[in-house]
Amino acid sequence: MPRMRMPYTGTVYEVAPQNVAARLARGYVLMEDFEPPVEVADEPDEELPEPEPVHEDADADAPKPTAESTIAEIRAWAKANGVALPKRGNKAQLLKAIG
């Protein structure tokens, strides 16, 4: 492991090879010659299937929120259904805005 000197204090210690570049960027000094490890990009062995798209209007089919719903659930339902809600408001005010 390479030895490096800390800026300002001058303390010398050993650093893991993968951390040398980050330490150099912060002002540390190498005490000996060091060649950083070569990073090899991993290539997948096979093609991964494409993830299924997430539909943002998934809550559009959900039933209308009730008093038992949380504020987050009420806001999510309103967003999915295009209902404007006040930015601040308690649960009763939000339910009243939904109608």
mmCIF file with all atom_site columns, C-alpha atoms in Angstrom:
data_model
loop_
_atom_site.group_PDB
_atom_site.id
_atom_site.type_symbol
_atom_site.label_atom_id
_atom_site.label_alt_id
_atom_site.label_comp_id
_atom_site.label_asym_id
_atom_site.label_entity_id
_atom_site.label_seq_id
_atom_site.pdbx_PDB_ins_code
_atom_site.Cartn_x
_atom_site.Cartn_y
_atom_site.Cartn_z
_atom_site.occupancy
_atom_site.B_iso_or_equiv
_atom_site.pdbx_formal_charge
_atom_site.auth_seq_id
_atom_site.auth_comp_id
_atom_site.auth_asym_id
_atom_site.auth_atom_id
_atom_site.pdbx_PDB_model_num
ATOM 1  C CA . MET A 1 1  ? 0.000   0.000   0.000   1.00 0.00 ? 1  MET A CA 1
ATOM 2  C CA . PRO A 1 2  ? 1.315   3.452   -0.855  1.00 0.00 ? 2  PRO A CA 1
ATOM 3  C CA . ARG A 1 3  ? 2.375   5.857   1.849   1.00 0.00 ? 3  ARG A CA 1
ATOM 4  C CA . MET A 1 4  ? 0.991   9.400   1.777   1.00 0.00 ? 4  MET A CA 1
ATOM 5  C CA . ARG A 1 5  ? 1.590   12.583  3.763   1.00 0.00 ? 5  ARG A CA 1
ATOM 6  C CA . MET A 1 6  ? -1.398  14.593  4.987   1.00 0.00 ? 6  MET A CA 1
ATOM 7  C CA . PRO A 1 7  ? -1.516  18.288  4.109   1.00 0.00 ? 7  PRO A CA 1
ATOM 8  C CA . TYR A 1 8  ? -0.857  20.766  6.951   1.00 0.00 ? 8  TYR A CA 1
ATOM 9  C CA . THR A 1 9  ? -0.045  18.173  9.638   1.00 0.00 ? 9  THR A CA 1
ATOM 10 C CA . GLY A 1 10 ? 2.505   16.118  7.708   1.00 0.00 ? 10 GLY A CA 1
ATOM 11 C CA . THR A 1 11 ? 1.316   12.860  9.216   1.00 0.00 ? 11 THR A CA 1
ATOM 12 C CA . VAL A 1 12 ? 2.386   9.886   7.084   1.00 0.00 ? 12 VAL A CA 1
ATOM 13 C CA . TYR A 1 13 ? 0.240   6.778   6.760   1.00 0.00 ? 13 TYR A CA 1
ATOM 14 C CA . GLU A 1 14 ? -0.648  4.003   4.342   1.00 0.00 ? 14 GLU A CA 1
ATOM 15 C CA . VAL A 1 15 ? -3.603  4.440   1.998   1.00 0.00 ? 15 VAL A CA 1
ATOM 16 C CA . ALA A 1 16 ? -5.605  1.822   0.123   1.00 0.00 ? 16 ALA A CA 1
ATOM 17 C CA . PRO A 1 17 ? -4.752  1.957   -3.606  1.00 0.00 ? 17 PRO A CA 1
ATOM 18 C CA . GLN A 1 18 ? -8.330  2.780   -4.625  1.00 0.00 ? 18 GLN A CA 1
ATOM 19 C CA . ASN A 1 19 ? -8.261  5.893   -2.390  1.00 0.00 ? 19 ASN A CA 1
ATOM 20 C CA . VAL A 1 20 ? -5.006  7.423   -3.697  1.00 0.00 ? 20 VAL A CA 1
ATOM 21 C CA . ALA A 1 21 ? -6.611  9.564   -6.434  1.00 0.00 ? 21 ALA A CA 1
ATOM 22 C CA . ALA A 1 22 ? -9.138  11.057  -4.028  1.00 0.00 ? 22 ALA A CA 1
ATOM 23 C CA . ARG A 1 23 ? -6.429  11.855  -1.488  1.00 0.00 ? 23 ARG A CA 1
ATOM 24 C CA . LEU A 1 24 ? -4.234  13.506  -4.140  1.00 0.00 ? 24 LEU A CA 1
ATOM 25 C CA . ALA A 1 25 ? -7.180  15.717  -5.106  1.00 0.00 ? 25 ALA A CA 1
ATOM 26 C CA . ARG A 1 26 ? -7.445  16.847  -1.464  1.00 0.00 ? 26 ARG A CA 1
ATOM 27 C CA . GLY A 1 27 ? -3.791  17.858  -1.216  1.00 0.00 ? 27 GLY A CA 1
ATOM 28 C CA . TYR A 1 28 ? -2.114  14.711  0.099   1.00 0.00 ? 28 TYR A CA 1
ATOM 29 C CA . VAL A 1 29 ? 1.405   13.914  -1.194  1.00 0.00 ? 29 VAL A CA 1
ATOM 30 C CA . LEU A 1 30 ? 2.692   10.508  -2.273  1.00 0.00 ? 30 LEU A CA 1
ATOM 31 C CA . MET A 1 31 ? 5.832   9.466   -0.401  1.00 0.00 ? 31 MET A CA 1
ATOM 32 C CA . GLU A 1 32 ? 6.858   6.876   -3.039  1.00 0.00 ? 32 GLU A CA 1
ATOM 33 C CA . ASP A 1 33 ? 6.227   6.018   -6.676  1.00 0.00 ? 33 ASP A CA 1
ATOM 34 C CA . PHE A 1 34 ? 2.804   4.541   -7.199  1.00 0.00 ? 34 PHE A CA 1
ATOM 35 C CA . GLU A 1 35 ? 0.876   3.445   -10.270 1.00 0.00 ? 35 GLU A CA 1
ATOM 36 C CA . PRO A 1 36 ? -2.881  3.575   -9.698  1.00 0.00 ? 36 PRO A CA 1
ATOM 37 C CA . PRO A 1 37 ? -4.802  0.382   -10.449 1.00 0.00 ? 37 PRO A CA 1
ATOM 38 C CA . VAL A 1 38 ? -6.355  0.210   -13.890 1.00 0.00 ? 38 VAL A CA 1
ATOM 39 C CA . GLU A 1 39 ? -10.125 0.214   -13.738 1.00 0.00 ? 39 GLU A CA 1
ATOM 40 C CA . VAL A 1 40 ? -11.706 -2.375  -16.000 1.00 0.00 ? 40 VAL A CA 1
ATOM 41 C CA . ALA A 1 41 ? -15.314 -1.871  -16.988 1.00 0.00 ? 41 ALA A CA 1
ATOM 42 C CA . ASP A 1 42 ? -17.417 -4.915  -16.323 1.00 0.00 ? 42 ASP A CA 1
ATOM 43 C CA . GLU A 1 43 ? -19.257 -6.099  -19.385 1.00 0.00 ? 43 GLU A CA 1
ATOM 44 C CA . PRO A 1 44 ? -22.481 -7.969  -18.766 1.00 0.00 ? 44 PRO A CA 1
ATOM 45 C CA . ASP A 1 45 ? -22.440 -11.588 -19.929 1.00 0.00 ? 45 ASP A CA 1
ATOM 46 C CA . GLU A 1 46 ? -25.944 -11.324 -21.263 1.00 0.00 ? 46 GLU A CA 1
ATOM 47 C CA . GLU A 1 47 ? -28.373 -8.573  -22.017 1.00 0.00 ? 47 GLU A CA 1
ATOM 48 C CA . LEU A 1 48 ? -30.635 -7.706  -19.157 1.00 0.00 ? 48 LEU A CA 1
ATOM 49 C CA . PRO A 1 49 ? -34.325 -7.308  -19.926 1.00 0.00 ? 49 PRO A CA 1
ATOM 50 C CA . GLU A 1 50 ? -35.585 -3.737  -19.989 1.00 0.00 ? 50 GLU A CA 1
ATOM 51 C CA . PRO A 1 51 ? -37.447 -2.756  -16.858 1.00 0.00 ? 51 PRO A CA 1
ATOM 52 C CA . GLU A 1 52 ? -41.140 -2.213  -17.207 1.00 0.00 ? 52 GLU A CA 1
ATOM 53 C CA . PRO A 1 53 ? -42.084 1.468   -17.289 1.00 0.00 ? 53 PRO A CA 1
ATOM 54 C CA . VAL A 1 54 ? -43.700 2.851   -14.203 1.00 0.00 ? 54 VAL A CA 1
ATOM 55 C CA . HIS A 1 55 ? -46.966 4.594   -14.913 1.00 0.00 ? 55 HIS A CA 1
ATOM 56 C CA . GLU A 1 56 ? -47.333 7.757   -12.891 1.00 0.00 ? 56 GLU A CA 1
ATOM 57 C CA . ASP A 1 57 ? -51.100 7.659   -13.187 1.00 0.00 ? 57 ASP A CA 1
ATOM 58 C CA . ALA A 1 58 ? -51.267 4.288   -11.433 1.00 0.00 ? 58 ALA A CA 1
ATOM 59 C CA . ASP A 1 59 ? -53.255 5.915   -8.600  1.00 0.00 ? 59 ASP A CA 1
ATOM 60 C CA . ALA A 1 60 ? -55.811 7.324   -11.049 1.00 0.00 ? 60 ALA A CA 1
ATOM 61 C CA . ASP A 1 61 ? -57.906 4.153   -10.697 1.00 0.00 ? 61 ASP A CA 1
ATOM 62 C CA . ALA A 1 62 ? -57.674 4.210   -6.905  1.00 0.00 ? 62 ALA A CA 1
ATOM 63 C CA . PRO A 1 63 ? -60.838 5.078   -4.991  1.00 0.00 ? 63 PRO A CA 1
ATOM 64 C CA . LYS A 1 64 ? -61.319 8.606   -3.736  1.00 0.00 ? 64 LYS A CA 1
ATOM 65 C CA . PRO A 1 65 ? -59.537 9.291   -0.411  1.00 0.00 ? 65 PRO A CA 1
ATOM 66 C CA . THR A 1 66 ? -61.531 9.280   2.793   1.00 0.00 ? 66 THR A CA 1
ATOM 67 C CA . ALA A 1 67 ? -60.945 10.515  6.340   1.00 0.00 ? 67 ALA A CA 1
ATOM 68 C CA . GLU A 1 68 ? -58.982 7.297   6.998   1.00 0.00 ? 68 GLU A CA 1
ATOM 69 C CA . SER A 1 69 ? -56.465 8.192   4.233   1.00 0.00 ? 69 SER A CA 1
ATOM 70 C CA . THR A 1 70 ? -53.181 9.850   5.094   1.00 0.00 ? 70 THR A CA 1
ATOM 71 C CA . ILE A 1 71 ? -52.292 13.309  3.793   1.00 0.00 ? 71 ILE A CA 1
ATOM 72 C CA . ALA A 1 72 ? -49.654 11.729  1.544   1.00 0.00 ? 72 ALA A CA 1
ATOM 73 C CA . GLU A 1 73 ? -52.262 9.377   0.064   1.00 0.00 ? 73 GLU A CA 1
ATOM 74 C CA . ILE A 1 74 ? -54.648 12.287  -0.513  1.00 0.00 ? 74 ILE A CA 1
ATOM 75 C CA . ARG A 1 75 ? -51.949 14.315  -2.259  1.00 0.00 ? 75 ARG A CA 1
ATOM 76 C CA . ALA A 1 76 ? -50.895 11.324  -4.401  1.00 0.00 ? 76 ALA A CA 1
ATOM 77 C CA . TRP A 1 77 ? -54.490 10.701  -5.482  1.00 0.00 ? 77 TRP A CA 1
ATOM 78 C CA . ALA A 1 78 ? -55.000 14.390  -6.286  1.00 0.00 ? 78 ALA A CA 1
ATOM 79 C CA . LYS A 1 79 ? -51.812 14.522  -8.360  1.00 0.00 ? 79 LYS A CA 1
ATOM 80 C CA . ALA A 1 80 ? -52.759 11.382  -10.290 1.00 0.00 ? 80 ALA A CA 1
ATOM 81 C CA . ASN A 1 81 ? -56.227 12.784  -10.999 1.00 0.00 ? 81 ASN A CA 1
ATOM 82 C CA . GLY A 1 82 ? -55.197 16.352  -11.798 1.00 0.00 ? 82 GLY A CA 1
ATOM 83 C CA . VAL A 1 83 ? -56.849 17.932  -8.786  1.00 0.00 ? 83 VAL A CA 1
ATOM 84 C CA . ALA A 1 84 ? -55.228 21.105  -7.450  1.00 0.00 ? 84 ALA A CA 1
ATOM 85 C CA . LEU A 1 85 ? -54.725 21.173  -3.694  1.00 0.00 ? 85 LEU A CA 1
ATOM 86 C CA . PRO A 1 86 ? -53.612 23.996  -1.405  1.00 0.00 ? 86 PRO A CA 1
ATOM 87 C CA . LYS A 1 87 ? -49.909 23.836  -0.556  1.00 0.00 ? 87 LYS A CA 1
ATOM 88 C CA . ARG A 1 88 ? -50.680 23.927  3.131   1.00 0.00 ? 88 ARG A CA 1
ATOM 89 C CA . GLY A 1 89 ? -53.723 22.474  4.697   1.00 0.00 ? 89 GLY A CA 1
ATOM 90 C CA . ASN A 1 90 ? -54.933 19.886  7.112   1.00 0.00 ? 90 ASN A CA 1
ATOM 91 C CA . LYS A 1 91 ? -56.623 16.662  6.098   1.00 0.00 ? 91 LYS A CA 1
ATOM 92 C CA . ALA A 1 92 ? -60.124 18.159  6.272   1.00 0.00 ? 92 ALA A CA 1
ATOM 93 C CA . GLN A 1 93 ? -59.150 21.043  3.954   1.00 0.00 ? 93 GLN A CA 1
ATOM 94 C CA . LEU A 1 94 ? -57.580 18.649  1.458   1.00 0.00 ? 94 LEU A CA 1
ATOM 95 C CA . LEU A 1 95 ? -60.611 16.357  1.424   1.00 0.00 ? 95 LEU A CA 1
ATOM 96 C CA . LYS A 1 96 ? -62.873 19.389  0.940   1.00 0.00 ? 96 LYS A CA 1
ATOM 97 C CA . ALA A 1 97 ? -60.768 20.508  -2.060  1.00 0.00 ? 97 ALA A CA 1
ATOM 98 C CA . ILE A 1 98 ? -61.117 17.052  -3.622  1.00 0.00 ? 98 ILE A CA 1
ATOM 99 C CA . GLY A 1 99 ? -64.870 17.280  -3.271  1.00 0.00 ? 99 GLY A CA 1
#
